[in-house]
JSON list of C-alpha atoms in Angstrom, two decimals:
[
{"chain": "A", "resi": 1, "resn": "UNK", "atom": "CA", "xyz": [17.45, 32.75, -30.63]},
{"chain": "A", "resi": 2, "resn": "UNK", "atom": "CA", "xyz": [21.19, 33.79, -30.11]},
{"chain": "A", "resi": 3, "resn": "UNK", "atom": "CA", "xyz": [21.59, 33.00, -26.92]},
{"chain": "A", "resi": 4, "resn": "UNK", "atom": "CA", "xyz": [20.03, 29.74, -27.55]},
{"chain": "A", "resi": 5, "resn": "UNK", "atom": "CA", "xyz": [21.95, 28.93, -29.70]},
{"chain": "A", "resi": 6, "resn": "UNK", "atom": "CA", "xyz": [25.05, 29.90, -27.84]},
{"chain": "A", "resi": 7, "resn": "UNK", "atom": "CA", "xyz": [23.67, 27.87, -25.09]},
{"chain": "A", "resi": 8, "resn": "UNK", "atom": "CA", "xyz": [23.43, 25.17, -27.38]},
{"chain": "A", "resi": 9, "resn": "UNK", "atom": "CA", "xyz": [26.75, 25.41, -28.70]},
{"chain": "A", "resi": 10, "resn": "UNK", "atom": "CA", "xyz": [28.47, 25.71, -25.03]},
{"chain": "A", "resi": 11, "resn": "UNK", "atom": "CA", "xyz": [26.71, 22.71, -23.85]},
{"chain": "A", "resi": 12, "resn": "UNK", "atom": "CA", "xyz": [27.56, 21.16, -26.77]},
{"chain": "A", "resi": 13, "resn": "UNK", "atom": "CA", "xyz": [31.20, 22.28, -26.11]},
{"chain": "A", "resi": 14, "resn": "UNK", "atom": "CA", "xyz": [31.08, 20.70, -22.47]},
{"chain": "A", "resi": 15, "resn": "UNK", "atom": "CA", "xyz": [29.41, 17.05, -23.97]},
{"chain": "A", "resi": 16, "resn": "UNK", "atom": "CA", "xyz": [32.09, 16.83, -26.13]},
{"chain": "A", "resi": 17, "resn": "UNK", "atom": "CA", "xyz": [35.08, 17.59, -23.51]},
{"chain": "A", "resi": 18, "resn": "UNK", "atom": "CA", "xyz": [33.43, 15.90, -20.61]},
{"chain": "A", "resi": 19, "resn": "UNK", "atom": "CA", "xyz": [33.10, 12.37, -22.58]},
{"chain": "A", "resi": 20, "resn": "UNK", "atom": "CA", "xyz": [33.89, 9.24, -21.26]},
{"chain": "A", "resi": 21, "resn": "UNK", "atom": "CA", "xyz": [37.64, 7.79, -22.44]},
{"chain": "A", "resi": 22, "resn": "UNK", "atom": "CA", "xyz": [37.05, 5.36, -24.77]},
{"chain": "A", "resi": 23, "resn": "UNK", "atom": "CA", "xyz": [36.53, 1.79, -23.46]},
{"chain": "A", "resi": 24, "resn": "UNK", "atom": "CA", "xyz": [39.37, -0.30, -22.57]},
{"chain": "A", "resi": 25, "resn": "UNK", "atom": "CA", "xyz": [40.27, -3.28, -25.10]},
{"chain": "A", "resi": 26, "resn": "UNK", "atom": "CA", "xyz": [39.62, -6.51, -24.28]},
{"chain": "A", "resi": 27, "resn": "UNK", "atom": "CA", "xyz": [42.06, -8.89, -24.09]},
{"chain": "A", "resi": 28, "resn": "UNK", "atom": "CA", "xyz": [41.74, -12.39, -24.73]},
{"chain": "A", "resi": 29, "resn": "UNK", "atom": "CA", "xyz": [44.36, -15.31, -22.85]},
{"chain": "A", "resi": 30, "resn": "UNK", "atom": "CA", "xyz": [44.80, -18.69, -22.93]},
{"chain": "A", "resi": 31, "resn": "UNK", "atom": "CA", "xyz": [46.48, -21.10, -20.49]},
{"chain": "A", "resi": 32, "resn": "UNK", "atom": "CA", "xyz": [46.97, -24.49, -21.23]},
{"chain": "A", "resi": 33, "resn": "UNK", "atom": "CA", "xyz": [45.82, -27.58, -18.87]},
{"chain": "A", "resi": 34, "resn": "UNK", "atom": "CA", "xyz": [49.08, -29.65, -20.39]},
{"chain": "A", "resi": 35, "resn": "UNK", "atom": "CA", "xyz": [49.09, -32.24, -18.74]},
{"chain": "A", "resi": 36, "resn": "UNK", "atom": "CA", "xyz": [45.30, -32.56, -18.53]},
{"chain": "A", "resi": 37, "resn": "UNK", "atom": "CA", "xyz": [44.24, -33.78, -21.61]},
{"chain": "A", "resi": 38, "resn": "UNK", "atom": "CA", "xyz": [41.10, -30.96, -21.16]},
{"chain": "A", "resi": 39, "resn": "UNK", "atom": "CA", "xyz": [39.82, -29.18, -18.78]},
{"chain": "A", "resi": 40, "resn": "UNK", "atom": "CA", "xyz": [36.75, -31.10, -17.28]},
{"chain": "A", "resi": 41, "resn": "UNK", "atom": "CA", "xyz": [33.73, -28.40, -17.23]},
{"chain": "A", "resi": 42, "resn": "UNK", "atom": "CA", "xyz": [29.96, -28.62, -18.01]},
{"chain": "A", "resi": 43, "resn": "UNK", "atom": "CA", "xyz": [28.34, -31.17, -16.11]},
{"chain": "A", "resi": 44, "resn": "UNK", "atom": "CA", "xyz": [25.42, -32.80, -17.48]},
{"chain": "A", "resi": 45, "resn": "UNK", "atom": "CA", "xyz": [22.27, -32.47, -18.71]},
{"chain": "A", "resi": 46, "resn": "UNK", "atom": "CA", "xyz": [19.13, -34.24, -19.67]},
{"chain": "A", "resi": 47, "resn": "UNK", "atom": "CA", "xyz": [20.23, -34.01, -23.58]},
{"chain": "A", "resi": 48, "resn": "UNK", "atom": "CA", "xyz": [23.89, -32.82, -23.38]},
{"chain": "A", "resi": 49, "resn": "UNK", "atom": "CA", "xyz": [26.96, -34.81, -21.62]},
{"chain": "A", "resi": 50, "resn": "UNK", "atom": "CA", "xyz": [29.92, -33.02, -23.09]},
{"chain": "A", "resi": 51, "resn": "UNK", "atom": "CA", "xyz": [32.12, -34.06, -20.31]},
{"chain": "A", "resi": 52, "resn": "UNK", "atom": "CA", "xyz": [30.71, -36.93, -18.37]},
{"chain": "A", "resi": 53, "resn": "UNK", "atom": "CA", "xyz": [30.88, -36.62, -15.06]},
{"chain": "A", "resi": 54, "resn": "UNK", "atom": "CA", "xyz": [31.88, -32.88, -15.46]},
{"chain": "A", "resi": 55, "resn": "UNK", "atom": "CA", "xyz": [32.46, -30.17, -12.61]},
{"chain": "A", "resi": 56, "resn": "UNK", "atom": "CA", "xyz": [29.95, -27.48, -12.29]},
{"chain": "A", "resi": 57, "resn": "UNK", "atom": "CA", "xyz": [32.26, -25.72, -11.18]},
{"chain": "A", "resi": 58, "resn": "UNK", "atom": "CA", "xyz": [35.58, -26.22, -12.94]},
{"chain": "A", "resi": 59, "resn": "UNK", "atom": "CA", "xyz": [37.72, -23.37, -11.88]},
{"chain": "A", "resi": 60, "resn": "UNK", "atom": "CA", "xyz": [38.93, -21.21, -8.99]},
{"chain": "A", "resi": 61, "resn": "UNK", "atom": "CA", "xyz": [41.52, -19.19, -8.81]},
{"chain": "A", "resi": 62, "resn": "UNK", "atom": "CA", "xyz": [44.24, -18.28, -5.79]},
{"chain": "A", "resi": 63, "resn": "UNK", "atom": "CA", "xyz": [43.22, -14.83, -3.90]},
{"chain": "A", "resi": 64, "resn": "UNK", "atom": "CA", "xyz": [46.10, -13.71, -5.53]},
{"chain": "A", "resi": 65, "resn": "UNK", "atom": "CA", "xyz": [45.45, -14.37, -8.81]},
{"chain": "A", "resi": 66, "resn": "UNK", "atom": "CA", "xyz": [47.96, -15.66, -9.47]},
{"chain": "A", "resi": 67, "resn": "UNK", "atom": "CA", "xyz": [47.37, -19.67, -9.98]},
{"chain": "A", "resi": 68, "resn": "UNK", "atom": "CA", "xyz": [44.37, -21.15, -11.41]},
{"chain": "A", "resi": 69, "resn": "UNK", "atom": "CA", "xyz": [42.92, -24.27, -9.51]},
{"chain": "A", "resi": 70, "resn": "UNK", "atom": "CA", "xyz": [40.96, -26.26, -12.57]},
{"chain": "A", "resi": 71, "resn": "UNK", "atom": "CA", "xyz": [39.25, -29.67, -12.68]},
{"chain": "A", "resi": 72, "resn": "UNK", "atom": "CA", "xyz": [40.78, -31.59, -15.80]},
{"chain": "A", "resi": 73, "resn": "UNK", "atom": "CA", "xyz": [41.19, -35.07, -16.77]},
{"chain": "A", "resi": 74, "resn": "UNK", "atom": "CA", "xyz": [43.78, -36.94, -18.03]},
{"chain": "A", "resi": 75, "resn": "UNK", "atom": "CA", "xyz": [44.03, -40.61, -19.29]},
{"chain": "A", "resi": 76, "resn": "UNK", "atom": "CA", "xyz": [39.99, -40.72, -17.94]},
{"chain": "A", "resi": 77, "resn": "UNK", "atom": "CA", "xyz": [41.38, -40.15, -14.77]},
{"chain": "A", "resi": 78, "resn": "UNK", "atom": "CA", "xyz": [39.40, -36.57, -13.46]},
{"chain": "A", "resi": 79, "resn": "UNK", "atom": "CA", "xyz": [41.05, -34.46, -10.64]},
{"chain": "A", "resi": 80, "resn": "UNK", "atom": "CA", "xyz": [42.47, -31.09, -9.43]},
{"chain": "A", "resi": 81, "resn": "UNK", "atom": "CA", "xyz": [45.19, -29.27, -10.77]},
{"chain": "A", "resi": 82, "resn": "UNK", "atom": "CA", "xyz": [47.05, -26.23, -10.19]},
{"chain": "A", "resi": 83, "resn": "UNK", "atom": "CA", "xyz": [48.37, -24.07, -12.55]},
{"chain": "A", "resi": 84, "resn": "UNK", "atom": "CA", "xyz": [50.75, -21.11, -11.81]},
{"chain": "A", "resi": 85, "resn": "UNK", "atom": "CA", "xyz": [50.22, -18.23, -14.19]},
{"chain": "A", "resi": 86, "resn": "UNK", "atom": "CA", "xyz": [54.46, -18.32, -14.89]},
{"chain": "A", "resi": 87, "resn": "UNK", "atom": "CA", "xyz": [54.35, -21.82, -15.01]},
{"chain": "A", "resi": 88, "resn": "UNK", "atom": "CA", "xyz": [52.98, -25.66, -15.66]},
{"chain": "A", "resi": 89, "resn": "UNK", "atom": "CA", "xyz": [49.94, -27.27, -14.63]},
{"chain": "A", "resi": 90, "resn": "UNK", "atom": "CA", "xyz": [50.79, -30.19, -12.27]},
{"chain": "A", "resi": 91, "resn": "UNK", "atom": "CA", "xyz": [48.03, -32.14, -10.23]},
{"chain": "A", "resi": 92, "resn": "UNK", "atom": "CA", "xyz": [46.80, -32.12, -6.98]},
{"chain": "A", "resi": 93, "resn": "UNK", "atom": "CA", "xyz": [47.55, -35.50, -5.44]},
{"chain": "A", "resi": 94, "resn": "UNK", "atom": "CA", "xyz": [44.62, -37.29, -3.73]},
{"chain": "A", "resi": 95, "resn": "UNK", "atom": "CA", "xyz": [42.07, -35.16, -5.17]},
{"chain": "A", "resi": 96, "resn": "UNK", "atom": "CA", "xyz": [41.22, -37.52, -8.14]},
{"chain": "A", "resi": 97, "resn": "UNK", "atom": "CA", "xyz": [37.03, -37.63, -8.95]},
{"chain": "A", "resi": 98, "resn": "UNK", "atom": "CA", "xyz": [37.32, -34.13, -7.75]},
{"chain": "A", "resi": 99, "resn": "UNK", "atom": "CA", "xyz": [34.64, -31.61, -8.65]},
{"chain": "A", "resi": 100, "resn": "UNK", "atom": "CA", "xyz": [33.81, -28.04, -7.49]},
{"chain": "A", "resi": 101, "resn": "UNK", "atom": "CA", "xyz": [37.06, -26.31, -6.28]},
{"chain": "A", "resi": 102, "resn": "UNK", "atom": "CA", "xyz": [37.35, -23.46, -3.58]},
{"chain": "A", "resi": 103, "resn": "UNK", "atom": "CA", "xyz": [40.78, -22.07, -2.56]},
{"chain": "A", "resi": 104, "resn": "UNK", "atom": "CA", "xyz": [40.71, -20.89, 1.10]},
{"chain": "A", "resi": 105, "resn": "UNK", "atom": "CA", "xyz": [41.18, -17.18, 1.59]},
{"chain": "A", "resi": 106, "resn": "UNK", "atom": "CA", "xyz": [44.46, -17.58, 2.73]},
{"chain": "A", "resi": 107, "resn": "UNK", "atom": "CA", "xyz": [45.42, -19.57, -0.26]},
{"chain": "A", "resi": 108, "resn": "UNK", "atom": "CA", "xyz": [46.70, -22.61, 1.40]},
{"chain": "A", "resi": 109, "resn": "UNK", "atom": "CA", "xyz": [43.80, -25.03, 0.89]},
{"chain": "A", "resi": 110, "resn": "UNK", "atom": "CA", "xyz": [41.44, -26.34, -2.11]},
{"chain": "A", "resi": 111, "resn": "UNK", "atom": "CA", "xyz": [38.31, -28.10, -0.86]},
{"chain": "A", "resi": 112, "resn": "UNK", "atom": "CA", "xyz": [36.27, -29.97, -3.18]},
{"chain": "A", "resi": 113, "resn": "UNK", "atom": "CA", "xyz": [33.44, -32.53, -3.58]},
{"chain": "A", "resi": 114, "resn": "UNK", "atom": "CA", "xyz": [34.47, -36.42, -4.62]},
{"chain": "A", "resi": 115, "resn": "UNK", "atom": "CA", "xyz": [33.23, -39.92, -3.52]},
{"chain": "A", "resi": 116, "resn": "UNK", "atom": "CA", "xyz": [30.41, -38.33, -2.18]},
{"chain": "A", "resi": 117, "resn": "UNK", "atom": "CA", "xyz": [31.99, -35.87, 0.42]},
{"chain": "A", "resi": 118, "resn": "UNK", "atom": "CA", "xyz": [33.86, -32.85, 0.62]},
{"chain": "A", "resi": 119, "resn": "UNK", "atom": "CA", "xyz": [37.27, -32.83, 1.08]},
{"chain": "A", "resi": 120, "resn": "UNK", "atom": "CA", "xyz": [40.28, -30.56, 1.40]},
{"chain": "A", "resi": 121, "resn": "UNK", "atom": "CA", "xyz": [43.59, -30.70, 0.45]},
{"chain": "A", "resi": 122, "resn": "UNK", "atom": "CA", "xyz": [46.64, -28.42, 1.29]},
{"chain": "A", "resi": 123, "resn": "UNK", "atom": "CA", "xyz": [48.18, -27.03, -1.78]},
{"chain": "A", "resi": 124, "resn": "UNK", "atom": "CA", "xyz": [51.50, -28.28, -2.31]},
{"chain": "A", "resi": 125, "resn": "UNK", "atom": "CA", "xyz": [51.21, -31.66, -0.27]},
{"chain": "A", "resi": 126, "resn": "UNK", "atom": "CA", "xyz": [49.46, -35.15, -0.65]},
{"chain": "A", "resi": 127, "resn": "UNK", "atom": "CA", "xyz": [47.16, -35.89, 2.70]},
{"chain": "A", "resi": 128, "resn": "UNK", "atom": "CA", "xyz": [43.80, -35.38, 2.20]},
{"chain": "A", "resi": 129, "resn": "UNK", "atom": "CA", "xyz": [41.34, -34.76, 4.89]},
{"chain": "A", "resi": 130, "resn": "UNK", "atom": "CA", "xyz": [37.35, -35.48, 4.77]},
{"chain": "A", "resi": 131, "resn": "UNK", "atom": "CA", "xyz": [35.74, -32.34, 5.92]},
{"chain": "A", "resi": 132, "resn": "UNK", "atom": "CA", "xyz": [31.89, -33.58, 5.63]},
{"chain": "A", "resi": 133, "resn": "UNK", "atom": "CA", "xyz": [31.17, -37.20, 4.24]},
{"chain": "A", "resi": 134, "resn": "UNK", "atom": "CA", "xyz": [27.67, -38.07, 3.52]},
{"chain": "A", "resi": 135, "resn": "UNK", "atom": "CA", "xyz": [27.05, -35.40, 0.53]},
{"chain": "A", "resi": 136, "resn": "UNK", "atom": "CA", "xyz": [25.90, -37.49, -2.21]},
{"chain": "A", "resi": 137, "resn": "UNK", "atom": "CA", "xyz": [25.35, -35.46, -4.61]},
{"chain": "A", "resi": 138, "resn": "UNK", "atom": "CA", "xyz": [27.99, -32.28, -5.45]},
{"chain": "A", "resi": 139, "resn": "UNK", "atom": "CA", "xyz": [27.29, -28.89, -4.42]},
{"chain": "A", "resi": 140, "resn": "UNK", "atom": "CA", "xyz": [26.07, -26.38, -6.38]},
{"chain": "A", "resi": 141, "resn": "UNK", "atom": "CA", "xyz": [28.88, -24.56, -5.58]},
{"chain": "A", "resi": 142, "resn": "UNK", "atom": "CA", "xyz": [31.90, -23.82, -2.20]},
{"chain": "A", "resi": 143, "resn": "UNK", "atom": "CA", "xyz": [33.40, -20.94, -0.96]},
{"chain": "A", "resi": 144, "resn": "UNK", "atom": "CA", "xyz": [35.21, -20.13, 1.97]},
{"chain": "A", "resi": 145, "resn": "UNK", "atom": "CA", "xyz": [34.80, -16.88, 3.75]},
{"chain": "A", "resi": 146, "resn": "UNK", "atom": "CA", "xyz": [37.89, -14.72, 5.73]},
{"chain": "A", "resi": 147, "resn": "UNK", "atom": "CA", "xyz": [36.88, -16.90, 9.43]},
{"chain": "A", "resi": 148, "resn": "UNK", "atom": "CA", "xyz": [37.71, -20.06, 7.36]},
{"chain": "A", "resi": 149, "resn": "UNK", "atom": "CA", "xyz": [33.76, -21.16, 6.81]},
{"chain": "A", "resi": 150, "resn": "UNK", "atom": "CA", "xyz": [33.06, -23.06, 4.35]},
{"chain": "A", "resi": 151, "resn": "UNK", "atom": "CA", "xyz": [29.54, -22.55, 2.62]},
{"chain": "A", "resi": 152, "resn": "UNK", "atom": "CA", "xyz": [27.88, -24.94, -0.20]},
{"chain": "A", "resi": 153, "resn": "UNK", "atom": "CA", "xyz": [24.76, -24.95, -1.94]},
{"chain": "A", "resi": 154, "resn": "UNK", "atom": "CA", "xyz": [22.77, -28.56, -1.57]},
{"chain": "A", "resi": 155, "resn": "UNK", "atom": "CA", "xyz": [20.72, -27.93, -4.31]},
{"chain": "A", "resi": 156, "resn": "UNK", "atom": "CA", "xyz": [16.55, -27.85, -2.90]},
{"chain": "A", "resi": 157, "resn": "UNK", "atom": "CA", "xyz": [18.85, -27.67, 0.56]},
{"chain": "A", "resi": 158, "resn": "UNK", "atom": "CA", "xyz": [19.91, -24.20, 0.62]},
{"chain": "A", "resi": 159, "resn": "UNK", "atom": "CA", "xyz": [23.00, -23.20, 2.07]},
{"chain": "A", "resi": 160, "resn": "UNK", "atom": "CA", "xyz": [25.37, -24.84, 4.28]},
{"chain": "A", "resi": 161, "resn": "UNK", "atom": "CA", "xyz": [28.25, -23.89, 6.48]},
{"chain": "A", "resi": 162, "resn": "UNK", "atom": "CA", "xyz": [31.65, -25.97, 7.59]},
{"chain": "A", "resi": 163, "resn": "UNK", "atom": "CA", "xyz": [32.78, -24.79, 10.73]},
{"chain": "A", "resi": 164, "resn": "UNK", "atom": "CA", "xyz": [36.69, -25.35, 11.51]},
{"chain": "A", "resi": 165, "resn": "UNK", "atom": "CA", "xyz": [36.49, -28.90, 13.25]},
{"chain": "A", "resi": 166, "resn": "UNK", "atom": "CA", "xyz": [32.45, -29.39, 13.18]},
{"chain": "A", "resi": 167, "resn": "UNK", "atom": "CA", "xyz": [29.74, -30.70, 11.35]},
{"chain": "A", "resi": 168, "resn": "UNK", "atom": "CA", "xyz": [27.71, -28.89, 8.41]},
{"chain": "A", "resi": 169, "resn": "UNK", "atom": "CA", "xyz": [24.98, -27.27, 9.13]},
{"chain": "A", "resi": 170, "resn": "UNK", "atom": "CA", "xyz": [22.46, -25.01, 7.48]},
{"chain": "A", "resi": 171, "resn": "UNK", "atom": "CA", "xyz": [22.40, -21.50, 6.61]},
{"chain": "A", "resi": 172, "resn": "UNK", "atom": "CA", "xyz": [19.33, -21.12, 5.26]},
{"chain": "A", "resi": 173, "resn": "UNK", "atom": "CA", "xyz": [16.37, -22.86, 4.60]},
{"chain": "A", "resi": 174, "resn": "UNK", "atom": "CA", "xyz": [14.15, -23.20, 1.36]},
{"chain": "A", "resi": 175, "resn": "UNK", "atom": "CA", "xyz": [10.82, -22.87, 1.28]}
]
């Protein structure tokens, strides 16, 4: 019974110097969308409409993390804006009705859905180029991968792909 106890106690001994650190705190930020009257998230639903005409998507950030690319709306007018982490939101010229951001890996473009296709816009200048009209409806989400693809969800569509300089195409297929 001793050495069970003893046992007992050294393992007991271990437990208590092995334990895991305590958690970390959590932190809680805020960033303001000034001069976005609000930030422009939440869609729609069949009995909710928070934010008509909302972004499923409302946010992406730069791969550095350090801007945040947001869909807000001022004055009822809805597009992109950036917002630097050390610094003011301003917005994205060209990119108004804009909906479901993606910043390129390299952090030099934001594509997004508006007026029925999906567009892309170099951050920090005003031409905007179509990249795949004829998407009615907007994705269900965009990302770009490292090669500079360009996948989106088309709801009961699956998965679709943007080559550099060609047409979508599918990725997958439901069913």
């Amino acid at each position: 019974i001793a050495g069970a106890l003893l046992i007992f106690a050294a393992g007991a001994g271990v437990m208590w110097v092995l334990r895991p650190a305590e958690q970390a705190k959590r932190v809680h930020a805020s960033l303001s969308v000034h001069p976005a009257d609000e930030l422009n998230a939440g869609g729609s639903s069949l009995t909710w409409n928070p934010t008509p005409g909302g972004s499923r998507t409302a946010l992406a950030w730069t791969p550095d993390g350090q801007a945040l690319i947001f869909v807000g709306r001022r004055n009822g007018v809805q597009q992109l804006y950036m917002r630097p982490l050390d610094g003011e939101a301003r917005p994205l010229p060209g990119t108004e009705g804009a909906r479901v951001p993606a910043v390129s890996h390299d952090g030099q473009w934001v594509a997004f859905w508006s007026m029925g296709a999906i567009r892309k816009v170099r951050i920090g200048e005003d031409s905007v180029t179509v990249l795949a009209p004829g998407i009615a409806a907007p994705p269900a989400g965009m990302a770009w991968d490292e090669s500079g693809r360009l996948l989106f969800g088309r709801e009961s569509r699956g998965i679709w792909q943007i080559l550099p300089g060609s047409e979508p195409a599918a990725v997958t297929t439901v069913g």
